[in-house]
Short mmCIF file of C-alpha atoms in Angstrom, two decimals:
data_model
loop_
_atom_site.label_atom_id
_atom_site.label_comp_id
_atom_site.label_asym_id
_atom_site.label_seq_id
_atom_site.Cartn_x
_atom_site.Cartn_y
_atom_site.Cartn_z
CA MET H 73 -7.23 -74.78 83.56
CA ARG H 74 -5.67 -74.82 80.11
CA LYS H 75 -2.62 -73.02 81.45
CA ILE H 76 -2.13 -75.62 84.19
CA GLY H 77 -1.98 -78.41 81.65
CA LYS H 78 0.32 -76.61 79.20
CA SER H 79 2.93 -75.12 81.49
CA ASN H 80 5.00 -75.70 84.57
CA VAL H 81 3.54 -72.72 86.40
CA SER H 82 3.39 -73.00 90.16
CA VAL H 83 0.14 -72.92 92.07
CA VAL H 84 1.17 -69.62 93.66
CA GLU H 85 1.74 -68.04 90.24
CA LEU H 86 -1.63 -69.29 89.05
CA GLU H 87 -3.33 -67.89 92.16
CA GLU H 88 -1.65 -64.52 91.59
CA GLU H 89 -2.74 -64.46 87.95
CA LEU H 90 -6.30 -65.39 88.90
CA GLU H 91 -6.41 -62.66 91.55
CA TYR H 92 -5.06 -60.17 89.01
CA LEU H 93 -7.63 -61.15 86.37
CA LEU H 94 -10.46 -60.97 88.91
CA ALA H 95 -9.35 -57.52 90.05
CA GLU H 96 -8.99 -56.27 86.47
CA TYR H 97 -12.41 -57.56 85.48
CA GLU H 98 -14.19 -56.26 88.56
CA SER H 99 -12.54 -52.84 88.29
CA PHE H 100 -13.39 -52.50 84.60
CA MET H 101 -17.00 -53.59 85.06
CA LYS H 102 -17.49 -51.34 88.09
CA LEU H 103 -16.39 -48.32 86.07
CA GLN H 104 -18.54 -49.28 83.08
CA LYS H 105 -21.61 -49.85 85.27
CA LEU H 106 -21.13 -46.43 86.86
CA LYS H 107 -20.97 -44.86 83.42
CA ILE H 108 -24.05 -46.71 82.21
CA GLU H 109 -26.06 -46.03 85.37
CA THR H 110 -25.14 -42.35 85.32
CA GLY H 111 -26.14 -42.13 81.68
CA ALA H 112 -29.38 -43.99 82.33
CA PHE H 113 -30.22 -41.70 85.25
CA GLN H 114 -29.49 -38.68 83.08
CA THR H 115 -31.70 -40.12 80.33
CA ILE H 116 -34.55 -40.66 82.79
CA LEU H 117 -34.26 -37.15 84.20
CA THR H 118 -33.89 -35.36 80.90
CA THR H 119 -36.27 -37.38 78.79
CA GLY H 120 -38.90 -38.37 81.35
CA GLY H 121 -40.80 -35.13 80.90
CA ASP H 122 -40.31 -35.23 77.15
CA MET H 123 -41.60 -38.78 77.07
CA VAL H 124 -44.80 -37.87 78.94
CA GLU H 125 -45.28 -34.79 76.79
CA ASN H 126 -44.82 -36.83 73.61
CA MET H 127 -47.32 -39.42 74.85
CA ILE H 128 -49.87 -36.67 75.54
CA LYS H 129 -49.27 -35.20 72.09
CA LEU H 130 -49.60 -38.72 70.63
CA ASN H 131 -46.05 -38.55 69.32
CA PHE H 132 -45.37 -42.18 70.13
CA SER H 133 -42.20 -42.52 68.06
CA LYS H 134 -40.36 -39.92 70.16
CA ALA H 135 -41.73 -41.42 73.37
CA ALA H 136 -40.59 -44.89 72.32
CA LYS H 137 -37.13 -43.56 71.43
CA SER H 138 -36.69 -42.40 75.02
CA ALA H 139 -37.67 -45.81 76.35
CA PHE H 140 -35.29 -47.59 74.00
CA ASP H 141 -32.39 -45.36 75.03
CA LEU H 142 -32.32 -47.20 78.37
CA LYS H 143 -32.30 -50.60 76.67
CA ARG H 144 -29.44 -49.49 74.39
CA ARG H 145 -27.41 -48.63 77.48
CA LYS H 146 -27.88 -52.14 78.88
CA ILE H 147 -26.83 -53.60 75.53
CA ALA H 148 -23.75 -51.37 75.51
CA LEU H 149 -22.79 -52.68 78.95
CA MET H 150 -23.12 -56.27 77.74
CA GLU H 151 -20.91 -55.48 74.74
CA LEU H 152 -18.31 -53.88 76.98
CA GLU H 153 -18.37 -56.92 79.25
CA ARG H 154 -17.40 -59.12 76.30
CA LYS H 155 -14.30 -56.93 75.78
CA ALA H 156 -13.40 -56.53 79.45
CA PRO H 157 -9.89 -57.32 80.63
CA GLY H 158 -10.00 -60.52 82.66
CA ARG H 159 -13.31 -61.57 81.09
CA GLU H 160 -12.07 -65.15 81.25
CA VAL H 161 -12.96 -65.11 84.94
CA SER H 162 -16.28 -63.31 84.64
CA TYR H 163 -18.08 -66.56 85.42
CA ILE H 164 -16.37 -66.69 88.81
CA VAL H 165 -17.29 -63.09 89.64
CA ASN H 166 -20.90 -63.53 88.54
CA SER H 167 -21.23 -66.84 90.41
CA GLN H 168 -19.91 -65.30 93.61
CA LYS H 169 -22.38 -62.43 93.34
CA LYS H 170 -25.23 -64.83 92.67
CA LEU H 171 -24.33 -66.92 95.73
CA ILE H 172 -24.18 -63.83 97.93
CA ASP H 173 -27.52 -62.56 96.58
CA ASP H 174 -29.15 -65.94 97.24
CA LEU H 175 -28.06 -65.95 100.90
#
């Protein structure tokens, strides 16, 4: 919107830039989510048994560490989203997904 007011860019050029930003953002976030989900799955598989074992042995600090590893991965994804190319249009992407999910 700011760009429309400050420049003499055509509507077609603005549409192309918006499409580019949307594609960049979605591509970046898709890759990051795959990385995070793969890492989370690996954490669950590799630490699940350790977590149960530590709970049985009353070693709660090690068991809690395993649980917090998953939360740290979600936080890392949120941090990456703030640095994502095209993040200016993240609201559009997230709104579209929300609308589709609500249908």
